[in-house]
Tab-separated table of C-alpha atoms and ligand atoms in Angstrom:
chain	number	residue	atom	x	y	z
A	172	MET	CA	-44.593	-178.477	-86.810
A	173	PRO	CA	-44.511	-180.148	-90.205
A	174	GLY	CA	-45.235	-176.922	-92.088
A	175	ASP	CA	-42.488	-174.902	-90.420
A	176	GLY	CA	-39.360	-175.573	-92.484
A	177	HIS	CA	-38.024	-172.549	-94.368
A	178	VAL	CA	-38.593	-172.952	-98.079
A	179	ASP	CA	-34.879	-172.679	-98.901
A	180	GLU	CA	-34.152	-175.585	-96.529
A	181	ILE	CA	-36.685	-177.721	-98.394
A	182	LEU	CA	-35.223	-176.750	-101.764
A	183	ASP	CA	-31.609	-177.210	-100.636
A	184	ASP	CA	-32.582	-180.634	-99.323
A	185	LEU	CA	-33.992	-181.473	-102.765
A	186	ASP	CA	-30.711	-180.596	-104.467
A	187	ARG	CA	-28.713	-182.601	-101.893
A	188	THR	CA	-31.035	-185.577	-102.395
A	189	LEU	CA	-30.686	-185.300	-106.167
A	190	GLY	CA	-26.901	-185.220	-105.722
A	191	ARG	CA	-26.771	-188.508	-103.838
A	192	GLY	CA	-29.583	-190.159	-105.822
A	193	ALA	CA	-32.738	-191.145	-103.883
A	194	SER	CA	-34.533	-194.388	-104.705
A	195	TYR	CA	-38.205	-194.780	-105.651
A	196	ALA	CA	-38.702	-196.521	-102.277
A	197	GLU	CA	-37.283	-193.489	-100.468
A	198	ILE	CA	-39.677	-191.180	-102.336
A	199	PHE	CA	-42.601	-193.385	-101.293
A	200	ALA	CA	-41.420	-193.411	-97.650
A	201	ARG	CA	-41.087	-189.633	-97.663
A	202	TRP	CA	-44.622	-189.348	-99.080
A	203	GLU	CA	-45.964	-191.427	-96.194
A	204	ARG	CA	-44.089	-189.316	-93.619
A	205	GLN	CA	-45.032	-185.972	-95.172
A	206	GLN	CA	-48.829	-186.288	-95.297
A	207	TRP	CA	-50.920	-183.201	-94.479
A	208	SER	CA	-54.530	-182.041	-94.654
A	209	ALA	CA	-55.824	-179.231	-96.863
A	210	THR	CA	-59.171	-179.544	-95.072
A	211	ASP	CA	-57.816	-178.896	-91.562
A	212	LEU	CA	-56.132	-175.543	-92.262
A	213	ASP	CA	-57.780	-172.641	-90.403
A	214	PHE	CA	-57.773	-169.505	-92.572
A	215	ALA	CA	-59.352	-167.095	-90.021
A	216	ARG	CA	-56.182	-164.964	-89.610
A	217	ASP	CA	-55.508	-165.153	-93.334
A	218	ARG	CA	-58.915	-163.648	-94.062
A	219	ASP	CA	-58.037	-160.630	-91.896
A	220	ASP	CA	-54.649	-160.334	-93.606
A	221	TRP	CA	-56.421	-160.334	-96.988
A	222	THR	CA	-58.691	-157.467	-95.937
A	223	ALA	CA	-55.703	-155.483	-94.617
A	224	LEU	CA	-53.745	-156.013	-97.851
A	225	GLY	CA	-55.702	-153.359	-99.759
A	226	PRO	CA	-57.094	-153.521	-103.304
A	227	ASP	CA	-53.838	-153.251	-105.299
A	228	ARG	CA	-51.941	-155.987	-103.487
A	229	GLN	CA	-55.112	-158.094	-103.386
A	230	ARG	CA	-55.215	-157.870	-107.189
A	231	TYR	CA	-51.523	-158.820	-107.526
A	232	LEU	CA	-51.747	-161.709	-105.059
A	233	ARG	CA	-54.953	-162.997	-106.594
A	234	TRP	CA	-53.224	-163.177	-109.993
A	235	VAL	CA	-50.376	-165.214	-108.497
A	236	LEU	CA	-52.782	-167.560	-106.704
A	237	THR	CA	-54.839	-167.967	-109.892
A	238	GLN	CA	-51.839	-169.306	-111.811
A	239	PHE	CA	-51.153	-171.829	-109.031
A	240	PHE	CA	-54.789	-172.939	-108.764
A	241	GLN	CA	-55.281	-173.583	-112.469
A	242	GLY	CA	-51.816	-175.177	-112.626
A	243	GLU	CA	-52.603	-177.649	-109.852
A	244	GLU	CA	-55.851	-178.637	-111.518
A	245	ALA	CA	-54.109	-179.049	-114.879
A	246	VAL	CA	-51.384	-181.297	-113.467
A	247	THR	CA	-53.949	-183.371	-111.565
A	248	VAL	CA	-55.871	-184.281	-114.714
A	249	SER	CA	-52.633	-184.751	-116.726
A	250	LEU	CA	-50.902	-187.309	-114.532
A	251	ALA	CA	-52.878	-190.532	-115.050
A	252	PRO	CA	-51.316	-191.276	-118.493
A	253	PHE	CA	-47.866	-190.987	-116.889
A	254	VAL	CA	-48.832	-193.681	-114.359
A	255	ASP	CA	-49.883	-195.942	-117.246
A	256	ALA	CA	-46.788	-195.269	-119.337
A	257	ALA	CA	-44.076	-195.730	-116.663
A	258	PRO	CA	-42.277	-199.045	-117.276
A	259	LEU	CA	-41.318	-199.975	-113.680
A	260	PRO	CA	-43.819	-200.885	-110.925
A	261	GLU	CA	-41.863	-198.658	-108.485
A	262	GLN	CA	-42.330	-195.716	-110.841
A	263	ARG	CA	-46.068	-196.383	-111.148
A	264	VAL	CA	-46.453	-196.543	-107.352
A	265	ALA	CA	-44.534	-193.289	-106.850
A	266	LEU	CA	-46.519	-191.559	-109.612
A	267	ALA	CA	-49.766	-192.766	-108.011
A	268	THR	CA	-48.752	-191.043	-104.738
A	269	GLN	CA	-48.100	-187.896	-106.751
A	270	LEU	CA	-51.588	-188.035	-108.252
A	271	VAL	CA	-53.056	-187.860	-104.726
A	272	ASP	CA	-50.774	-184.914	-103.906
A	273	GLU	CA	-51.845	-182.918	-106.951
A	274	ALA	CA	-55.516	-183.452	-106.106
A	275	ARG	CA	-54.821	-182.203	-102.561
A	276	HIS	CA	-53.019	-179.150	-103.935
A	277	ALA	CA	-56.018	-178.269	-106.120
A	278	VAL	CA	-58.319	-178.537	-103.093
A	279	PHE	CA	-55.898	-176.400	-101.036
A	280	PHE	CA	-56.102	-173.594	-103.601
A	281	GLN	CA	-59.881	-173.997	-103.819
A	282	ARG	CA	-59.950	-173.355	-100.055
A	283	VAL	CA	-57.625	-170.340	-100.401
A	284	PHE	CA	-59.982	-168.821	-102.970
A	285	GLY	CA	-63.098	-169.643	-100.951
A	286	ASP	CA	-61.878	-168.767	-97.436
A	287	VAL	CA	-59.242	-166.053	-98.037
A	288	VAL	CA	-59.814	-164.349	-101.386
A	289	GLY	CA	-63.601	-164.572	-100.916
A	290	LEU	CA	-64.302	-165.730	-104.457
A	291	ASP	CA	-68.002	-165.642	-105.335
A	292	GLY	CA	-69.533	-168.768	-106.831
A	293	SER	CA	-66.802	-171.090	-105.561
A	294	SER	CA	-68.900	-173.697	-103.797
A	295	SER	CA	-67.655	-176.484	-106.086
A	296	LEU	CA	-64.193	-177.038	-107.535
A	297	GLY	CA	-65.522	-176.693	-111.076
A	298	GLU	CA	-67.278	-173.410	-110.288
A	299	ALA	CA	-64.165	-171.994	-108.632
A	300	LEU	CA	-62.011	-172.922	-111.652
A	301	SER	CA	-64.528	-171.334	-114.025
A	302	ALA	CA	-64.597	-168.191	-111.900
A	303	ILE	CA	-60.807	-167.704	-112.089
A	304	GLY	CA	-60.480	-168.858	-115.716
A	305	LEU	CA	-60.325	-165.423	-117.333
A	306	ASP	CA	-57.427	-164.395	-115.072
A	307	VAL	CA	-55.191	-167.246	-116.185
A	308	THR	CA	-52.282	-165.651	-117.999
A	309	PRO	CA	-51.831	-166.551	-121.726
A	310	GLY	CA	-48.381	-168.038	-121.005
A	311	SER	CA	-49.886	-170.427	-118.460
A	312	ARG	CA	-52.510	-171.469	-121.022
A	313	LEU	CA	-49.712	-172.154	-123.505
A	314	LEU	CA	-47.601	-174.185	-121.071
A	315	PHE	CA	-50.407	-176.118	-119.358
A	316	ASP	CA	-53.055	-176.510	-122.049
A	317	GLU	CA	-50.886	-176.811	-125.142
A	318	VAL	CA	-47.361	-177.975	-124.240
A	319	LEU	CA	-48.287	-180.199	-121.283
A	320	GLY	CA	-51.623	-181.061	-122.917
A	321	ALA	CA	-49.911	-182.337	-126.074
A	322	ALA	CA	-47.347	-184.385	-124.114
A	323	THR	CA	-50.144	-185.913	-122.032
A	324	GLU	CA	-52.355	-186.707	-125.022
A	325	ARG	CA	-49.466	-188.486	-126.732
A	326	LEU	CA	-48.837	-190.577	-123.593
A	327	ARG	CA	-52.433	-191.806	-123.532
A	328	SER	CA	-51.780	-194.003	-126.552
A	329	ASP	CA	-47.982	-194.053	-126.838
A	330	HIS	CA	-46.048	-195.607	-123.924
A	331	SER	CA	-42.673	-195.462	-125.694
A	332	PRO	CA	-39.620	-194.270	-123.745
A	333	ASP	CA	-39.437	-191.247	-126.073
A	334	ALA	CA	-43.023	-190.177	-125.233
A	335	LEU	CA	-42.471	-190.725	-121.496
A	336	VAL	CA	-39.186	-188.826	-121.430
A	337	ARG	CA	-40.666	-185.859	-123.290
A	338	GLY	CA	-43.707	-185.859	-120.980
A	339	VAL	CA	-41.659	-186.055	-117.776
A	340	THR	CA	-39.368	-183.286	-119.056
A	341	VAL	CA	-42.371	-180.988	-119.520
A	342	TYR	CA	-44.222	-182.029	-116.375
A	343	HIS	CA	-41.551	-182.668	-113.743
A	344	LEU	CA	-38.613	-180.578	-114.968
A	345	LEU	CA	-40.303	-177.536	-116.516
A	346	VAL	CA	-43.763	-177.179	-114.937
A	347	GLU	CA	-42.712	-178.323	-111.467
A	348	GLY	CA	-38.920	-177.991	-111.201
A	349	THR	CA	-38.712	-174.633	-112.998
A	350	VAL	CA	-42.006	-172.681	-112.893
A	351	ALA	CA	-43.753	-174.007	-109.757
A	352	LEU	CA	-40.736	-174.168	-107.444
A	353	ALA	CA	-39.644	-170.652	-108.471
A	354	GLY	CA	-43.096	-169.222	-107.778
A	355	GLN	CA	-43.535	-171.087	-104.510
A	356	ARG	CA	-40.089	-170.088	-103.295
A	357	HIS	CA	-40.773	-166.387	-103.883
A	358	VAL	CA	-44.313	-166.423	-102.452
A	359	LEU	CA	-43.075	-168.178	-99.299
A	360	ASP	CA	-40.136	-165.796	-98.969
A	361	TRP	CA	-42.568	-162.846	-99.072
A	362	LEU	CA	-44.992	-164.449	-96.580
A	363	ARG	CA	-42.146	-165.036	-94.152
A	364	ARG	CA	-40.700	-161.515	-94.513
A	365	GLU	CA	-44.088	-159.897	-93.885
A	366	GLY	CA	-45.387	-162.409	-91.331
A	367	LEU	CA	-48.698	-162.688	-93.219
A	368	PHE	CA	-51.186	-165.436	-94.099
A	369	PRO	CA	-50.078	-168.175	-91.637
A	370	ALA	CA	-52.399	-170.917	-92.907
A	371	MET	CA	-51.696	-170.127	-96.553
A	372	GLY	CA	-47.975	-170.195	-95.748
A	373	GLU	CA	-48.332	-173.550	-94.013
A	374	GLY	CA	-50.191	-175.008	-96.992
A	375	PHE	CA	-47.736	-173.506	-99.512
A	376	THR	CA	-44.850	-175.035	-97.547
A	377	HIS	CA	-46.476	-178.462	-97.708
A	378	VAL	CA	-47.131	-177.996	-101.434
A	379	THR	CA	-43.486	-177.047	-102.009
A	380	ARG	CA	-42.269	-180.070	-100.054
A	381	ASP	CA	-44.566	-182.285	-102.155
A	382	GLU	CA	-43.369	-180.651	-105.372
A	383	SER	CA	-39.745	-181.220	-104.423
A	384	ARG	CA	-40.557	-184.956	-104.084
A	385	HIS	CA	-42.233	-184.889	-107.495
A	386	VAL	CA	-39.224	-183.224	-109.107
A	387	ASN	CA	-36.996	-185.818	-107.455
A	388	LEU	CA	-39.180	-188.547	-108.955
A	389	GLY	CA	-39.075	-186.980	-112.411
A	390	VAL	CA	-35.283	-186.709	-112.290
A	391	LEU	CA	-35.063	-190.400	-111.300
A	392	ILE	CA	-37.332	-191.484	-114.168
A	393	LEU	CA	-35.311	-189.431	-116.672
A	394	ARG	CA	-32.015	-190.672	-115.275
A	395	ASP	CA	-33.135	-194.302	-115.577
A	396	ALA	CA	-34.420	-193.721	-119.115
A	397	VAL	CA	-31.146	-192.143	-120.257
A	398	ALA	CA	-29.149	-194.924	-118.554
A	399	ALA	CA	-31.112	-197.457	-120.624
A	400	ASP	CA	-30.826	-195.476	-123.873
A	401	ALA	CA	-28.376	-192.556	-124.012
A	402	ALA	CA	-30.022	-191.217	-127.183
A	403	LEU	CA	-33.025	-190.156	-125.063
A	404	SER	CA	-30.977	-187.241	-123.709
A	405	ASP	CA	-31.535	-185.595	-127.123
A	406	ALA	CA	-35.305	-185.782	-126.518
A	407	ILE	CA	-34.840	-184.016	-123.154
A	408	VAL	CA	-32.698	-181.275	-124.685
A	409	GLU	CA	-35.108	-180.732	-127.587
A	410	THR	CA	-38.131	-180.619	-125.272
A	411	VAL	CA	-36.480	-178.071	-122.987
A	412	LEU	CA	-35.409	-175.815	-125.853
A	413	THR	CA	-38.784	-175.833	-127.628
A	414	SER	CA	-40.672	-175.182	-124.361
A	415	ILE	CA	-38.667	-172.167	-123.160
A	416	PRO	CA	-41.038	-169.552	-124.692
A	417	ALA	CA	-43.962	-171.156	-122.846
A	418	VAL	CA	-41.994	-171.276	-119.583
A	419	LEU	CA	-41.088	-167.588	-119.870
A	420	GLY	CA	-44.679	-166.753	-120.845
A	421	THR	CA	-45.967	-167.972	-117.482
A	422	LEU	CA	-44.025	-165.126	-115.845
A	423	GLU	CA	-45.655	-162.408	-117.983
A	424	PRO	CA	-47.845	-160.258	-115.673
A	425	PRO	CA	-51.141	-158.678	-116.830
A	426	ASP	CA	-50.469	-155.685	-119.133
A	427	GLY	CA	-46.716	-156.246	-118.589
A	428	ASP	CA	-47.124	-154.477	-115.235
A	429	ASP	CA	-44.074	-155.238	-113.075
A	430	ALA	CA	-45.964	-154.113	-109.955
A	431	TYR	CA	-47.311	-157.686	-109.883
A	432	TYR	CA	-43.794	-158.670	-108.772
A	433	GLU	CA	-42.414	-155.556	-107.126
A	434	ALA	CA	-45.312	-155.337	-104.646
A	435	PHE	CA	-43.826	-158.474	-103.056
A	436	GLY	CA	-40.245	-157.208	-102.884
A	437	PHE	CA	-38.671	-158.846	-105.949
A	438	THR	CA	-38.543	-158.459	-109.714
A	439	ARG	CA	-39.704	-160.675	-112.559
A	440	GLU	CA	-36.039	-161.141	-113.442
A	441	ASP	CA	-35.287	-162.417	-109.907
A	442	VAL	CA	-37.896	-165.146	-110.398
A	443	ALA	CA	-36.709	-165.979	-113.925
A	444	VAL	CA	-33.062	-166.223	-112.824
A	445	TRP	CA	-34.024	-168.463	-109.891
A	446	ALA	CA	-36.208	-170.612	-112.175
A	447	PHE	CA	-33.474	-171.257	-114.736
A	448	ASP	CA	-30.857	-171.912	-112.015
A	449	SER	CA	-33.252	-174.537	-110.676
A	450	LEU	CA	-33.720	-176.040	-114.156
A	451	ARG	CA	-29.935	-176.225	-114.666
A	452	ARG	CA	-29.477	-178.066	-111.363
A	453	LYS	CA	-32.202	-180.597	-112.218
A	454	LEU	CA	-30.799	-181.159	-115.730
A	455	SER	CA	-27.352	-181.693	-114.277
A	456	ALA	CA	-28.822	-184.244	-111.823
A	457	VAL	CA	-30.242	-186.104	-114.844
A	458	GLY	CA	-26.816	-185.858	-116.482
A	459	VAL	CA	-27.873	-183.599	-119.358
A	460	THR	CA	-26.461	-180.225	-120.402
A	461	VAL	CA	-28.495	-177.848	-122.529
A	462	ASP	CA	-26.423	-175.172	-124.288
A	463	GLY	CA	-27.807	-171.684	-123.754
A	464	ILE	CA	-29.631	-172.549	-120.503
B	596	FE2	FE1	-48.861	-179.740	-107.174
B	597	FE2	FE1	-46.432	-181.714	-108.335
């Protein structure tokens, strides 16, 4: 079944693909092969699992899912300027496939909130996003609204290589390749260990596979940009270093309560260590080293 691969196999495959260097055409072909439907998932068992979870773990899991839901919506509305700014037609085609993916991811999380969490007032996407808004952690607001928001706004009117490289570093390397992959990897590891939420796990696996394609695409765009102008590696390094507080802020649980992690069998440090290992591997695939990372 397409949703069955273990998350570490998907992520190891990403690093192998980055090592040998996939083409834009290969990313497009993978996108065509790896289609899935957020609409077709049947959450009946997941709804029972949610009820059995109990109020504390429901609260912890809902916080995690909230960060993903708002994140997917934020990256959906942020991507169009990247499509405009990319210099190569192959890059624009691959980014256009990604735009469809991000929209599907937002709808997937809308369904999780409607059919599993049982969110009131979630009949439209806008209502569901408003209903979860207060639970979005301040670090996620900083990374998505301010850091990614600023990079995206610049790209709307500035299609220079410097603006594109800084935007792709925030979007593909930090938001996706560091924060999202780390969160998805740990959520999927927990779901598999506990044998819970089969439809949510299937959707999360598809999302992670999509995200690994997006990260691959971002690495390719950065690699091509640096090959054309080596000075652009300084823009990548500077963007990474100035964004680290925002990246770390996304991991801050409500009231600093580590139960939001430990209830799932890992610590906040486990996720942070995994996230920065992932970032290092992606930077090395671009050919950039950042001291202190
Ligand atoms: Fe996504
Ligand atoms: Fe993505």
